XYZ file of C-alpha atoms in Angstrom:
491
model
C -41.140 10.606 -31.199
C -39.030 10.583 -34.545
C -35.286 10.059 -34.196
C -34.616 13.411 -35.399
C -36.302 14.998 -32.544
C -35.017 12.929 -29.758
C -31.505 13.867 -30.297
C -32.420 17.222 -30.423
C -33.935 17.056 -26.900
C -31.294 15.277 -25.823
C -28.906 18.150 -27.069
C -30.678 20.766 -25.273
C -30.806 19.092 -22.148
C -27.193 18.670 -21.969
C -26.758 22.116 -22.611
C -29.616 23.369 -19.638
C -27.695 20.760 -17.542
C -24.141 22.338 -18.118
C -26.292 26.102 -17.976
C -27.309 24.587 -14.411
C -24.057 23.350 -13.076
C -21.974 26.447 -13.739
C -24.879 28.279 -12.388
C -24.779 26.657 -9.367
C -21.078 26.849 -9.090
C -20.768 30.485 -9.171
C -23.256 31.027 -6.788
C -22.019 28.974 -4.499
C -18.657 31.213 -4.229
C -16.800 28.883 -4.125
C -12.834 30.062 -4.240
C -9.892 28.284 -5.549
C -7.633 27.097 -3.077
C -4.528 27.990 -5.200
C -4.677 30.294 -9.064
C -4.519 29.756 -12.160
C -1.234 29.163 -13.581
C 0.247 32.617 -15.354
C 0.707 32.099 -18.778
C 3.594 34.637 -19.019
C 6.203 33.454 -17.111
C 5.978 32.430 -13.255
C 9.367 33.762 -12.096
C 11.891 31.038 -10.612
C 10.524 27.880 -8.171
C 13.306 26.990 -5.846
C 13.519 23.062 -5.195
C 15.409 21.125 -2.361
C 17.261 18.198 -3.288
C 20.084 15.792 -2.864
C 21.762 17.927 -5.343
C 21.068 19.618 -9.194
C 21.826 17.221 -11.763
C 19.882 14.068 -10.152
C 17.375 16.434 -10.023
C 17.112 17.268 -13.707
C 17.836 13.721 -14.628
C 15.122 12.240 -12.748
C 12.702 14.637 -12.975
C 13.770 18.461 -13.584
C 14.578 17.345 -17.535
C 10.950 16.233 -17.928
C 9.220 18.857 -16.118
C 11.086 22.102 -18.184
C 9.074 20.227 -21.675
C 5.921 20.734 -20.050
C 6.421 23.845 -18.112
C 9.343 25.645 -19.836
C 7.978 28.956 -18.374
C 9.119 27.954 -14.686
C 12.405 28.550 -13.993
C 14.001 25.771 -11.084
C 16.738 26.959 -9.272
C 17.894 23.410 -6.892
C 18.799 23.986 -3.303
C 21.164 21.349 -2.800
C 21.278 19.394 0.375
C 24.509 17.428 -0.568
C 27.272 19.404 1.714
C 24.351 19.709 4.542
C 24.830 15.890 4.856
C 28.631 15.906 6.201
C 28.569 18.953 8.373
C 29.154 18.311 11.989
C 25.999 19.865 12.615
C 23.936 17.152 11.063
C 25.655 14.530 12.376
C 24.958 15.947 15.625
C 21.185 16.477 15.134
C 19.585 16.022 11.604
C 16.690 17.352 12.347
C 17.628 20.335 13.965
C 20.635 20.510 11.079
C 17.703 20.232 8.624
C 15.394 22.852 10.091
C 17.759 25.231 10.082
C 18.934 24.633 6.265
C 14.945 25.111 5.475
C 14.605 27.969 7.540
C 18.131 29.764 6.206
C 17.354 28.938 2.081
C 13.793 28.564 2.628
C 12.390 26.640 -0.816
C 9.239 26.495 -2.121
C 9.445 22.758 -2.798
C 11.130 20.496 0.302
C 12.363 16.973 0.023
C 11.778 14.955 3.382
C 12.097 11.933 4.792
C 9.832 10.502 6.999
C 10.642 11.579 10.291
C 11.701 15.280 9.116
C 7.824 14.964 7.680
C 6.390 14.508 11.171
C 8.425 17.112 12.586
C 7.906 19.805 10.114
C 3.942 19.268 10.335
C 4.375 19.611 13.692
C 6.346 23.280 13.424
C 3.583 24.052 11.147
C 6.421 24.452 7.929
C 4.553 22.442 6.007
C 1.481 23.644 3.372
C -1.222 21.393 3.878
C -2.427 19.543 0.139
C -5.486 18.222 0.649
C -7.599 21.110 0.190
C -5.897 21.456 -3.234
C -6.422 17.532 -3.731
C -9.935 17.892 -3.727
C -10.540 20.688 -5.316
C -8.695 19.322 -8.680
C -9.733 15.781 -7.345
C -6.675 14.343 -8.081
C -6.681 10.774 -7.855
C -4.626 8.913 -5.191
C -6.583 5.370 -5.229
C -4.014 3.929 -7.595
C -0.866 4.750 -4.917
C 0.849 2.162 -3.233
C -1.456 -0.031 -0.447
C -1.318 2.145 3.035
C 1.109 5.234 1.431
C -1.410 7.724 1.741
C -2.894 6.407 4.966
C 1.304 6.857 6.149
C 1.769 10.207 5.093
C -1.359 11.557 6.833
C -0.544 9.704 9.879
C 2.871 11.630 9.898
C 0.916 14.618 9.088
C -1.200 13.936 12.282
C -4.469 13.478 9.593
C -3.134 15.685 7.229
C -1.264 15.135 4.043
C 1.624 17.427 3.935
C 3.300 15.571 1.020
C 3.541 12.989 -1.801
C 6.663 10.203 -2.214
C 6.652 9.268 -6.161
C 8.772 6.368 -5.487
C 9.174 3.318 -2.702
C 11.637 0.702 -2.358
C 10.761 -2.768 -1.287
C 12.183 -6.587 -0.518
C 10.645 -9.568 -2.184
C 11.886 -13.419 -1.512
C 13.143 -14.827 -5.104
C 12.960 -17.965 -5.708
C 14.178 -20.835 -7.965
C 11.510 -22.427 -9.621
C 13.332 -25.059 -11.155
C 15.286 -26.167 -7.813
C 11.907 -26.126 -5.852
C 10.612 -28.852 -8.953
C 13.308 -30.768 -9.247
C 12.884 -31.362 -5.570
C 9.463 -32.003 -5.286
C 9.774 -29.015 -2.874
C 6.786 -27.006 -2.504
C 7.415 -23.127 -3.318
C 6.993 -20.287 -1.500
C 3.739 -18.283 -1.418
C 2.805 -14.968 -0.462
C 2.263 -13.496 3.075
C 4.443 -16.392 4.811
C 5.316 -15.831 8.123
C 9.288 -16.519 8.898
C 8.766 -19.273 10.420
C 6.860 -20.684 7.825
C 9.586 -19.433 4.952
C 12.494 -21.055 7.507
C 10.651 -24.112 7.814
C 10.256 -24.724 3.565
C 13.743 -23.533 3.143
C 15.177 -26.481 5.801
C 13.595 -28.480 3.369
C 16.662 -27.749 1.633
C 19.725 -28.433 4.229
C 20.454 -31.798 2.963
C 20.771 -31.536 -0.438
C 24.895 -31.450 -1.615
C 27.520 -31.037 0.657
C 30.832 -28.994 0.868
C 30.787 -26.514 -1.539
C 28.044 -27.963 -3.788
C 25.843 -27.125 -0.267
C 22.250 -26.025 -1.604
C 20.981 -23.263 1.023
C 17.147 -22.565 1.609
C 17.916 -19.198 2.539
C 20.292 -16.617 1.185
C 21.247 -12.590 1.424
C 23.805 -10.854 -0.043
C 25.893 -9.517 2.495
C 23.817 -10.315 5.640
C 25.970 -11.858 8.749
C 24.006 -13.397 11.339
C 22.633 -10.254 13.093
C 21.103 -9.169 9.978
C 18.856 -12.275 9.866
C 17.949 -11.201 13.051
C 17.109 -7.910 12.783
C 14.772 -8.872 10.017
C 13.080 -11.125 12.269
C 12.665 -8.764 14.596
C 11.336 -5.912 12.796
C 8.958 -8.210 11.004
C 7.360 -9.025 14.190
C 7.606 -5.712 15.813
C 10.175 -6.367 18.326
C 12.003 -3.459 19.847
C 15.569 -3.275 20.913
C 15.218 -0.332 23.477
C 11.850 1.374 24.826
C 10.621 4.219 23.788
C 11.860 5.905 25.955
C 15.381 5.389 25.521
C 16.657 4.210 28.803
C 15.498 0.336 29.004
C 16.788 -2.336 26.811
C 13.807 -4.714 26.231
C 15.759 -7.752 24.574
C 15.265 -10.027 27.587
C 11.488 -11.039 26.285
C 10.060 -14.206 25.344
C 9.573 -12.656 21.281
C 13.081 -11.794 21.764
C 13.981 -15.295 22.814
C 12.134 -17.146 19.875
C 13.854 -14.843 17.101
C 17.237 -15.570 18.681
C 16.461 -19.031 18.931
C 14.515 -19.199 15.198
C 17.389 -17.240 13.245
C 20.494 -19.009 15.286
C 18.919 -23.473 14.696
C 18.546 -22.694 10.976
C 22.006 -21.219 10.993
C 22.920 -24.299 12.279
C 20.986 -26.228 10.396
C 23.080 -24.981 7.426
C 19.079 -23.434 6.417
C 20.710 -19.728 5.935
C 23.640 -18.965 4.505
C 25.596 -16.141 6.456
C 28.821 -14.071 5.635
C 31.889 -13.721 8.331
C 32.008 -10.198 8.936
C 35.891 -9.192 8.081
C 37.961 -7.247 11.350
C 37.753 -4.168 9.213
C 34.600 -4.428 8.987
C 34.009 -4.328 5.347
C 31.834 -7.108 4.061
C 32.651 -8.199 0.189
C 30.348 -10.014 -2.225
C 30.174 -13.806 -2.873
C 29.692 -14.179 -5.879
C 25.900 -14.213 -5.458
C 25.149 -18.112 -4.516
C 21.398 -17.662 -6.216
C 22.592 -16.894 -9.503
C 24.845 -20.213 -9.655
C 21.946 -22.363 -7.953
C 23.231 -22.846 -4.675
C 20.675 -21.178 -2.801
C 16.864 -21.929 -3.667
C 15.668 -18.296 -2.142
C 17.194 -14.867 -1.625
C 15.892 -11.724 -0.233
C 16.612 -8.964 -1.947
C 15.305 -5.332 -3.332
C 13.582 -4.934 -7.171
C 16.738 -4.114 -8.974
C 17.676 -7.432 -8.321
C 15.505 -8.661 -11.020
C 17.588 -7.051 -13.653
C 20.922 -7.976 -12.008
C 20.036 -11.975 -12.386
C 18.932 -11.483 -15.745
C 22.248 -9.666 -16.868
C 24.291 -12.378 -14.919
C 22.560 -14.789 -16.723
C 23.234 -13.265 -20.099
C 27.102 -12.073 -19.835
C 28.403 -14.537 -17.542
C 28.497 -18.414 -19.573
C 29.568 -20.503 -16.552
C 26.148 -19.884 -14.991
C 23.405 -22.262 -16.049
C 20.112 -20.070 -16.588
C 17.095 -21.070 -14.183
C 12.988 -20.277 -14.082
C 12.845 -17.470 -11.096
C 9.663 -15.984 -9.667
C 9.134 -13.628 -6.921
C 6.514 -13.757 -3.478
C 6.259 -10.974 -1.010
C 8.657 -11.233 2.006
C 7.571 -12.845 5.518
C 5.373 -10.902 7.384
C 3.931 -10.692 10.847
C 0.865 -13.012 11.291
C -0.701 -10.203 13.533
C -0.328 -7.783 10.298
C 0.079 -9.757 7.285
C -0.998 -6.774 4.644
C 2.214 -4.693 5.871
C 5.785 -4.950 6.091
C 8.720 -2.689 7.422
C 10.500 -3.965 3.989
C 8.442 -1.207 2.426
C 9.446 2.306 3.115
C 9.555 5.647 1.084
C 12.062 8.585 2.041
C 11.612 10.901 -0.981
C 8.577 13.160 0.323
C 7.742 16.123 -1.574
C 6.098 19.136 0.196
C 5.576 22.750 0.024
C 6.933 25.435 2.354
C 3.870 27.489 4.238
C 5.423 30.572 3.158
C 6.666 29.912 -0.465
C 5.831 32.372 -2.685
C 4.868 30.096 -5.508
C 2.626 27.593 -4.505
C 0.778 26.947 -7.556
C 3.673 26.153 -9.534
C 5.114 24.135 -6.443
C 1.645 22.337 -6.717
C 2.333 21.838 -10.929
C 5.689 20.405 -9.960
C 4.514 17.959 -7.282
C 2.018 16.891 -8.957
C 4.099 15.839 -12.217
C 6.598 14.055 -10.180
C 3.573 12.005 -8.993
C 2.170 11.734 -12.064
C 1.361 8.912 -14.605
C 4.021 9.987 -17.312
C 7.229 9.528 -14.369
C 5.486 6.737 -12.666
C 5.683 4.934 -16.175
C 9.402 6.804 -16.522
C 10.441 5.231 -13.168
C 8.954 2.225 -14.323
C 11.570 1.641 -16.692
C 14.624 2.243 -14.172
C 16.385 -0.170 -12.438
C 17.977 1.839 -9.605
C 16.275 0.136 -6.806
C 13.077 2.107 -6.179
C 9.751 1.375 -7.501
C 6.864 4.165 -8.893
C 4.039 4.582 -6.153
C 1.744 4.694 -8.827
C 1.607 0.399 -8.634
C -0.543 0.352 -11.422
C 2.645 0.737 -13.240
C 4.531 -1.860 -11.635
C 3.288 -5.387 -13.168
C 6.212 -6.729 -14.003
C 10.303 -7.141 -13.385
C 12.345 -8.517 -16.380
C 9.212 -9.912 -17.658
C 8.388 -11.489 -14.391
C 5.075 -10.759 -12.084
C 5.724 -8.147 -10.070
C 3.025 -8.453 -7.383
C 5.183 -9.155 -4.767
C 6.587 -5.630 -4.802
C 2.857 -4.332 -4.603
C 0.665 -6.399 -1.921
C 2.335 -5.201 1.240
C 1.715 -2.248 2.466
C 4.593 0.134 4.785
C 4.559 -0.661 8.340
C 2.585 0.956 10.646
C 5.322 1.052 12.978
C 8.542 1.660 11.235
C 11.525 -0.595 11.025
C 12.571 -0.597 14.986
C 16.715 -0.072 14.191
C 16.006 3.086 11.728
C 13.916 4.071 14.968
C 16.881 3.613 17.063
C 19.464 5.109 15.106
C 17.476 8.142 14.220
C 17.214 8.631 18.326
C 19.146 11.168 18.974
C 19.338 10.411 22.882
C 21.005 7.307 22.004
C 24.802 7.565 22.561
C 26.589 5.897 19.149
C 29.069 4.084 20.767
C 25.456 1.919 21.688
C 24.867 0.966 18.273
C 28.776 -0.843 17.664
C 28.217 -2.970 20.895
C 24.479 -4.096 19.835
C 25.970 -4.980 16.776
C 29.155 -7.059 17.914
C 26.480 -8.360 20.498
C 23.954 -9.831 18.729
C 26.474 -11.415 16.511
C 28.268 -12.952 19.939
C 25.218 -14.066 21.277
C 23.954 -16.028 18.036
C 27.648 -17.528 17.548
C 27.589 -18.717 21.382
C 23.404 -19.748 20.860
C 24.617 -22.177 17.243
C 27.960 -23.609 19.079
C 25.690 -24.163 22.245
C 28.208 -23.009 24.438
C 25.132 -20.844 26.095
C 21.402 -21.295 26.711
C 19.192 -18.754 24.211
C 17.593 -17.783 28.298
C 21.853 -17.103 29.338
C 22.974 -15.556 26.103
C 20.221 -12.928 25.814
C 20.256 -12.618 29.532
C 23.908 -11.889 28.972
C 23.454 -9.761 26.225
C 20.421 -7.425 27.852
C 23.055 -6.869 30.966
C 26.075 -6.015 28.541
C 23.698 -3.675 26.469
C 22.166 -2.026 29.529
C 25.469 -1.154 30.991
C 26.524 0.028 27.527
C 23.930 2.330 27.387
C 23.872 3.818 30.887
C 27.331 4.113 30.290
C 26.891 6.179 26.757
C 24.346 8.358 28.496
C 26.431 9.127 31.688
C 29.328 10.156 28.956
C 26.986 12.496 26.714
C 25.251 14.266 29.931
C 28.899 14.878 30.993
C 30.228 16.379 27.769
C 27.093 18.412 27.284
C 27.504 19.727 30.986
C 30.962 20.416 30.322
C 30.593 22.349 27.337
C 27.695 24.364 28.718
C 30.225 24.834 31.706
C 33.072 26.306 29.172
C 30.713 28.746 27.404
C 29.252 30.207 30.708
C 33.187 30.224 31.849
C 33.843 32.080 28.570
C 31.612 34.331 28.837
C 31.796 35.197 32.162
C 35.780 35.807 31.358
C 34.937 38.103 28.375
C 32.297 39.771 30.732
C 34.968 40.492 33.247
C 37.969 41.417 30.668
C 35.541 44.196 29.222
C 34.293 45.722 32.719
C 38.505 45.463 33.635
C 39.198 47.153 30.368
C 36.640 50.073 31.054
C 38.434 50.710 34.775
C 41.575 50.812 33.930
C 42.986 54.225 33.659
């Protein structure tokens, strides 16, 4: 067969093929999940956000170029935040703000995700995912799979941006050494153990620390231990402290020899209570690793280049320490800005457009450029910081079980006088485990009594005040009751 003909049988079956396909389409009914976008205008979308010019500068700016029909009105959440309401009960304090201005677009975070799902506020996106197959293999390791777990297997929303903790390191202190450095996927005890490797090198105030973290006291160490491997502080329930365990022990014992050890640096938390920098000991080679978030990477680089005193060093970056029994995740890595849409908003297809261009390629590259601390979802964006490999910031994937203190605090049946004392008491019982003026078995033993009490305590004093103020409105009603029925007797 001549070449002639063969393309023009080639031709025609592409076109019978195409004939076939749309054939088969339209017979198969199939309906479209949400319509076409109008051409002429698609009246106003109404967004919720932390309030209307972050908005437009992170995303609303973009979005009016591509879609200048759609009109965004922003439904800020800003004065929501400080009301005594929300302090009292953010969920509830959020649920009612949806439910009073309700928007067609919702900004979550991830515990106001699961709770939404479960009132049944939230529009469901996958249907709308696969019909458009829109791709999601290129998000962050384990985001997806988090969402629909919060969704209970449903995905109820998209996050276009993550933050995350790395371990920096100096690569010239590690040479000049002969000190092995860091890799990947290191457990703590393995990351404690390099960075002791460290303790006797200088002395006084030329002391070279293995370990460093800009404004972390000793409990802070800690509590990265512990929500690394998983620990928590209180049950689930919310009545038993749990810190009297043999995990427990070893992180107490772990963080408080290598503060000893003069491994980790730690700051003196002030009376007031205000911690102030140091003058970041990385930066002037006096610490060979620090922990610390992605904008990091340009801080050290702009130290280097404006302040002449310090004496520029090779840095690289590995993933933080993670849990042996789950080394692809870590609690490090957690998302709060969820995008979702409202069940009943009006405009779902152009609350679909705008979801799906915060989460697209053009912001993830956008975000890419930033340096505010949170990192596109979209990885395949992320390669590098300041020039430097940025695959530490991409292999771990979030927790499956959140960070164990955000848990906590966001418990609502925890009194918040409970949170003060954990915190002066974790720093008491390390201080009395380094000075060995206690056994790690008769400080935490100490510590899980003193907590316990502490919470009891907290709990006895909120059931009171909640009796008592259900006891004043029945009171006051009961007195209005009786005025009125008095005021209709009286001649």
């Amino acid at each position: 067969m001549s070449s002639r003909y063969s393309k023009k049988w080639s031709v025609t079956l592409c076109c019978v093929l195409l004939m076939m396909t749309a054939l088969l389409q339209a017979c198969s009914g199939e309906k479209e999940v949400l319509p076409e976008l109008p051409k002429d205008g698609t009246g106003t979308l109404r967004v919720m956000y932390y309030d209307e010019d972050q908005f437009y500068r992170q995303y609303g700016a973009y979005f009016a170029i591509e879609y200048p029909d759609i009109a965004i009105e922003v439904v800020s959440t800003n004065d929501m935040y400080s009301n005594e309401e929300f302090q009292k009960d953010p969920q509830k304090a959020m649920l009612d703000f949806v439910n009073k201005e309700k928007p067609d677009v919702l900004m979550l975070d991830q515990e106001n995700l699961k709770k939404f799902a479960e009132e049944g506020i939230l529009y469901n996106l996958d249907p709308i995912i696969q019909q458009e197959q829109y791709k999601l293999d290129d998000m962050l390791p384990g985001l997806v799979e988090s969402l629909r777990e919060m969704g209970n297997g449903n995905l109820y929303g998209l996050s276009p941006t993550y933050s995350a903790q790395a371990i920096y390191y100096n690569a010239d202190l590690f040479k000049q050494h002969n000190i092995e450095p860091p890799t990947h996927k290191m457990s703590w005890e393995e990351v404690l153990n390099l960075a002791a490797r460290f303790n006797q090198i200088g002395s006084g105030e030329d002391q070279v620390y293995g370990l460093y973290s800009q404004y972390a006291d000793a409990s802070q160490y800690l509590m990265n231990v512990v929500n690394t491997m998983q620990l928590r502080p209180v049950d689930a329930s919310g009545k038993q402290v749990v810190m009297n365990s043999d995990g427990w022990k070893q992180a107490f014992k772990l963080v408080a020899d290598n503060i000893r050890n003069k491994t980790i640096y730690t700051i003196q938390r002030p009376e007031n209570g205000v911690m102030e920098g140091n003058n970041d000991m990385f930066a002037k080679g006096k610490a060979a690793m620090v922990l610390e978030y992605s904008w990091y990477a340009n801080q050290i680089d702009n130290q280097f280049k404006y302040d002449k005193e310090l004496k520029k060093f090779d840095w690289q970056m590995v993933t933080v320490p993670v849990n042996p029994a789950t080394p692809d995740q870590s609690p490090s890595v957690s998302f709060y800005n969820i995008m979702g849409i409202h069940q009943e908003a009006a405009n779902k297809r152009e609350a679909w457009e705008l979801i799906k261009f915060i989460n697209s390629d053009k912001i993830a590259k956008i975000n890419s450029k930033m340096s505010y601390g949170e990192l596109p979802t979209r990885v395949s964006f992320v390669k590098e910081l300041s020039g430097k490999n940025a695959e530490a910031f991409t292999l771990l994937a979030p927790s499956a079980t959140q960070n164990m203190f955000y848990n906590l605090y966001s418990n609502k049946d925890i009194p918040e006088d409970f949170y003060m004392t954990m915190s002066t008491g974790l720093n008491d019982t390390l201080d009395a485990i380094v000075k060995d003026t206690k056994s790690v078995d008769e400080a935490v033993q100490e510590l899980q009594q003193k907590l316990q009490t502490a919470l009891d305590e907290g709990k006895r004093k909120k059931a009171e005040e909640k009796a008592g103020g259900a006891e004043g409105a029945t009171e006051g009603t009961s007195e209005g009751s009786t005025t009125e029925q008095s005021g209709t007797t009286t001649p």
